[in-house]
Short mmCIF file of C-alpha atoms in Angstrom, two decimals:
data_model
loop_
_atom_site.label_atom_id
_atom_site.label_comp_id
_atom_site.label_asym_id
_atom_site.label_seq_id
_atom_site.Cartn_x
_atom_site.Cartn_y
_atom_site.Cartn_z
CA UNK A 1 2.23 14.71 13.44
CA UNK A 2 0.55 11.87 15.67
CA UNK A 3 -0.25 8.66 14.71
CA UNK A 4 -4.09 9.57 14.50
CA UNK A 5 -3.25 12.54 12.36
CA UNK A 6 -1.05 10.07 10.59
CA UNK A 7 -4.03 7.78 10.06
CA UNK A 8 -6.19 10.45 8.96
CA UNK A 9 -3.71 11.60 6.62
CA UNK A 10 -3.24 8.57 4.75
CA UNK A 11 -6.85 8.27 3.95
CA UNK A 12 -6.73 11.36 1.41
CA UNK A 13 -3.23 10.95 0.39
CA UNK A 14 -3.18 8.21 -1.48
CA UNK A 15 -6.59 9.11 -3.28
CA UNK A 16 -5.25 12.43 -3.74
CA UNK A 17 -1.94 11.34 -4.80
CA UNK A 18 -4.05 8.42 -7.43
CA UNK A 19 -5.52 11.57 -9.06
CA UNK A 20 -2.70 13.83 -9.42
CA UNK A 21 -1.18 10.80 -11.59
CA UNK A 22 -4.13 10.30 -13.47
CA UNK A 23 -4.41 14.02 -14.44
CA UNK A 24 -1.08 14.47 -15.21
CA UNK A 25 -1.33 11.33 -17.68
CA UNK A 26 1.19 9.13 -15.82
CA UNK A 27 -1.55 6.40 -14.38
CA UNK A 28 -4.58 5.17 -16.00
CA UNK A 29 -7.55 5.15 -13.96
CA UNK A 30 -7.55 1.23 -13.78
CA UNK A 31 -4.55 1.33 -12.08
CA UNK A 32 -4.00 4.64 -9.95
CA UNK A 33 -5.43 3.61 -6.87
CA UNK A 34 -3.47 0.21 -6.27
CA UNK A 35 -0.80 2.12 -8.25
CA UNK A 36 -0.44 5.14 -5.39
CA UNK A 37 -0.96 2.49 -2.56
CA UNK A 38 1.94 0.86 -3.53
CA UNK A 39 4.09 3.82 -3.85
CA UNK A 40 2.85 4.61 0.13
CA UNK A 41 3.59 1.14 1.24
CA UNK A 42 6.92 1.30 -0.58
CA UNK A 43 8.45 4.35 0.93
CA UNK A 44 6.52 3.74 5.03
CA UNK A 45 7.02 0.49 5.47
CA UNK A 46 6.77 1.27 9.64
CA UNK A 47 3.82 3.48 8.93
CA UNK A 48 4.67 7.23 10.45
CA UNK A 49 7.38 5.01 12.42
CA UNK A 50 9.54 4.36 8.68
CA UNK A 51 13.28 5.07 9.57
CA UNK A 52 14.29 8.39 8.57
CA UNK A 53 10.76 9.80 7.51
CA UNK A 54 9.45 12.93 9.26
CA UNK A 55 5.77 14.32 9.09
CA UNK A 56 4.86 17.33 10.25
CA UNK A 57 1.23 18.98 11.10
CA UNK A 58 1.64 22.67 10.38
CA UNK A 59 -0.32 24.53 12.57
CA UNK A 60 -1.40 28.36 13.24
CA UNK A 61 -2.61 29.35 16.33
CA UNK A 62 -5.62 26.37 17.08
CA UNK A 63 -5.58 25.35 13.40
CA UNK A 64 -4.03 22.80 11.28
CA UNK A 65 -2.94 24.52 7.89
CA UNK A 66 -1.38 22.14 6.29
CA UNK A 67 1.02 19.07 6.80
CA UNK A 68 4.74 18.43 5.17
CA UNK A 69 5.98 14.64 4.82
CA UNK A 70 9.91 14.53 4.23
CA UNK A 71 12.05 11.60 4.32
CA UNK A 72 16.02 10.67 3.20
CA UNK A 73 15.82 10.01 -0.42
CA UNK A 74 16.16 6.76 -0.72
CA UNK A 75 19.07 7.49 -4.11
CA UNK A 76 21.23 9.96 -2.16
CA UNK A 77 20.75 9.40 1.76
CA UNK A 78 22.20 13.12 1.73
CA UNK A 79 19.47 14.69 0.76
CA UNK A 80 15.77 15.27 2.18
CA UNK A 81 13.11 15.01 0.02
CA UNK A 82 10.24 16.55 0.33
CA UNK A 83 7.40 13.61 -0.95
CA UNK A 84 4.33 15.77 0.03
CA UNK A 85 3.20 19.35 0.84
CA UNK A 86 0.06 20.82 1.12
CA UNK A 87 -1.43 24.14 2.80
CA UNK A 88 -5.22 23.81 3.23
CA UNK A 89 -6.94 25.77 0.35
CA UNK A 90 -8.21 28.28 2.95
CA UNK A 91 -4.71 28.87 4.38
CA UNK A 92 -3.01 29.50 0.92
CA UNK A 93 -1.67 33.01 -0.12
CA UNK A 94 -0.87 34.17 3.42
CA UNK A 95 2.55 32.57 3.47
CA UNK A 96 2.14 29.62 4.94
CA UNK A 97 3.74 27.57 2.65
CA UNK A 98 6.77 29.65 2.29
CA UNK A 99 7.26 29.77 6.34
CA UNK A 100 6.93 25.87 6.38
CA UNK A 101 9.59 25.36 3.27
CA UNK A 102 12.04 27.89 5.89
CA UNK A 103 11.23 25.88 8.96
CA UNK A 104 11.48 22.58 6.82
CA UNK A 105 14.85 23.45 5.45
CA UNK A 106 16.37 24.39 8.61
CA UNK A 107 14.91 20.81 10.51
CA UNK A 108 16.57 19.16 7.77
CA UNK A 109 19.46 20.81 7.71
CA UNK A 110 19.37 20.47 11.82
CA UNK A 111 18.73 16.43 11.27
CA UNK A 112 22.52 16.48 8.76
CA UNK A 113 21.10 16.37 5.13
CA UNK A 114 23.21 18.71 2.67
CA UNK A 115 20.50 19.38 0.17
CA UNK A 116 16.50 19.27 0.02
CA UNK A 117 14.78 18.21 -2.91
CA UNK A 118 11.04 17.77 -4.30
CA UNK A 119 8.37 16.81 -6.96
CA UNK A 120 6.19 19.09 -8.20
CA UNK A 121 3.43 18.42 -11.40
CA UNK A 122 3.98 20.68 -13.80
CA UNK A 123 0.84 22.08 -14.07
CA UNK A 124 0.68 23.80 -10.50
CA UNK A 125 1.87 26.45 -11.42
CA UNK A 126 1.35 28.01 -7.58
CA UNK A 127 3.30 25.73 -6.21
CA UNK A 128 6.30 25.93 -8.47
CA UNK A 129 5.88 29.58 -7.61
CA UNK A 130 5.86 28.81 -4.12
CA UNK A 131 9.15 26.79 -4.58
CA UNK A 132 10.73 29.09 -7.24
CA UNK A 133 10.62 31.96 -4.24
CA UNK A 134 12.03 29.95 -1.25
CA UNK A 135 15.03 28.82 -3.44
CA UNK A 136 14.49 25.63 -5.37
CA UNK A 137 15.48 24.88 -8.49
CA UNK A 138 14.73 22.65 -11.53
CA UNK A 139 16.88 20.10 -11.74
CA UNK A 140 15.03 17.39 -14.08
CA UNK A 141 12.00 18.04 -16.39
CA UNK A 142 9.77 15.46 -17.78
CA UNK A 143 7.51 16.78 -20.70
CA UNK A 144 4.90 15.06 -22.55
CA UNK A 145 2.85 15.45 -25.76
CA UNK A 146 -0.92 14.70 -26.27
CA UNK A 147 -1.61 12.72 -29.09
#
């Protein structure tokens, strides 16, 4: 990924990222957006340039498709997390996302991590379908009640 793609990148992320909390109950809307922007400033310090964080452009023939952000986890520097993933809505369902999670395993395998590791909400369902079918599994699962 460049440092303009980067840029452009960053300027739905974090909104997108605000939301996700919000609908999955985590964040109130008060505090989502300064919330999410901390998270980002957190874990890319340096920007695109944050030691031992990779972003990728995914790309098919002249298009961009999608993007995939992964970084040592800061807990187990032995492991790659994946801390966003996202084929473009008219891009999904024609594998896509299961040929970047292949390519993505191997470059992190490639760059000496043991294990690769992400978040998903648990209400997208696609996704966890996605992941389910290139070989992750759960390991933690955080459940909440409406009241």
């Amino acid at each position: 990924m460049t440092e303009i793609e980067f840029q452009h990148y960053l300027s739905t992320a974090i909104k997108e990222y605000a939301k996700n909390k919000i609908d999955a109950g985590t964040w109130t809307n008060e505090n989502a957006f300064k919330n999410a922007n901390a998270s980002f400033k957190e874990l890319l310090p340096a920007g695109i340039k944050t030691a031992n964080t990779f972003f990728y452009s995914i790309t098919f023939q002249a298009d961009t498709v999608g993007y995939i952000w992964f970084a040592s986890y800061r807990d187990n520097p032995l492991m790659a997390f994946i801390y966003d993933f996202k084929i473009y809505d008219n891009f999904q369902n024609k594998g896509f996302g299961s040929k970047a999670l292949q390519l993505t395993t191997q470059e992190a395998k490639l760059k000496g991590f043991s294990s690769i590791a992400l978040h998903v909400f648990g209400s997208n369902k696609r996704a966890i379908h996605v992941y389910e079918k290139n070989g992750f599994t759960t390991t933690d699962i955080t459940m909440q009640k409406k009241l």
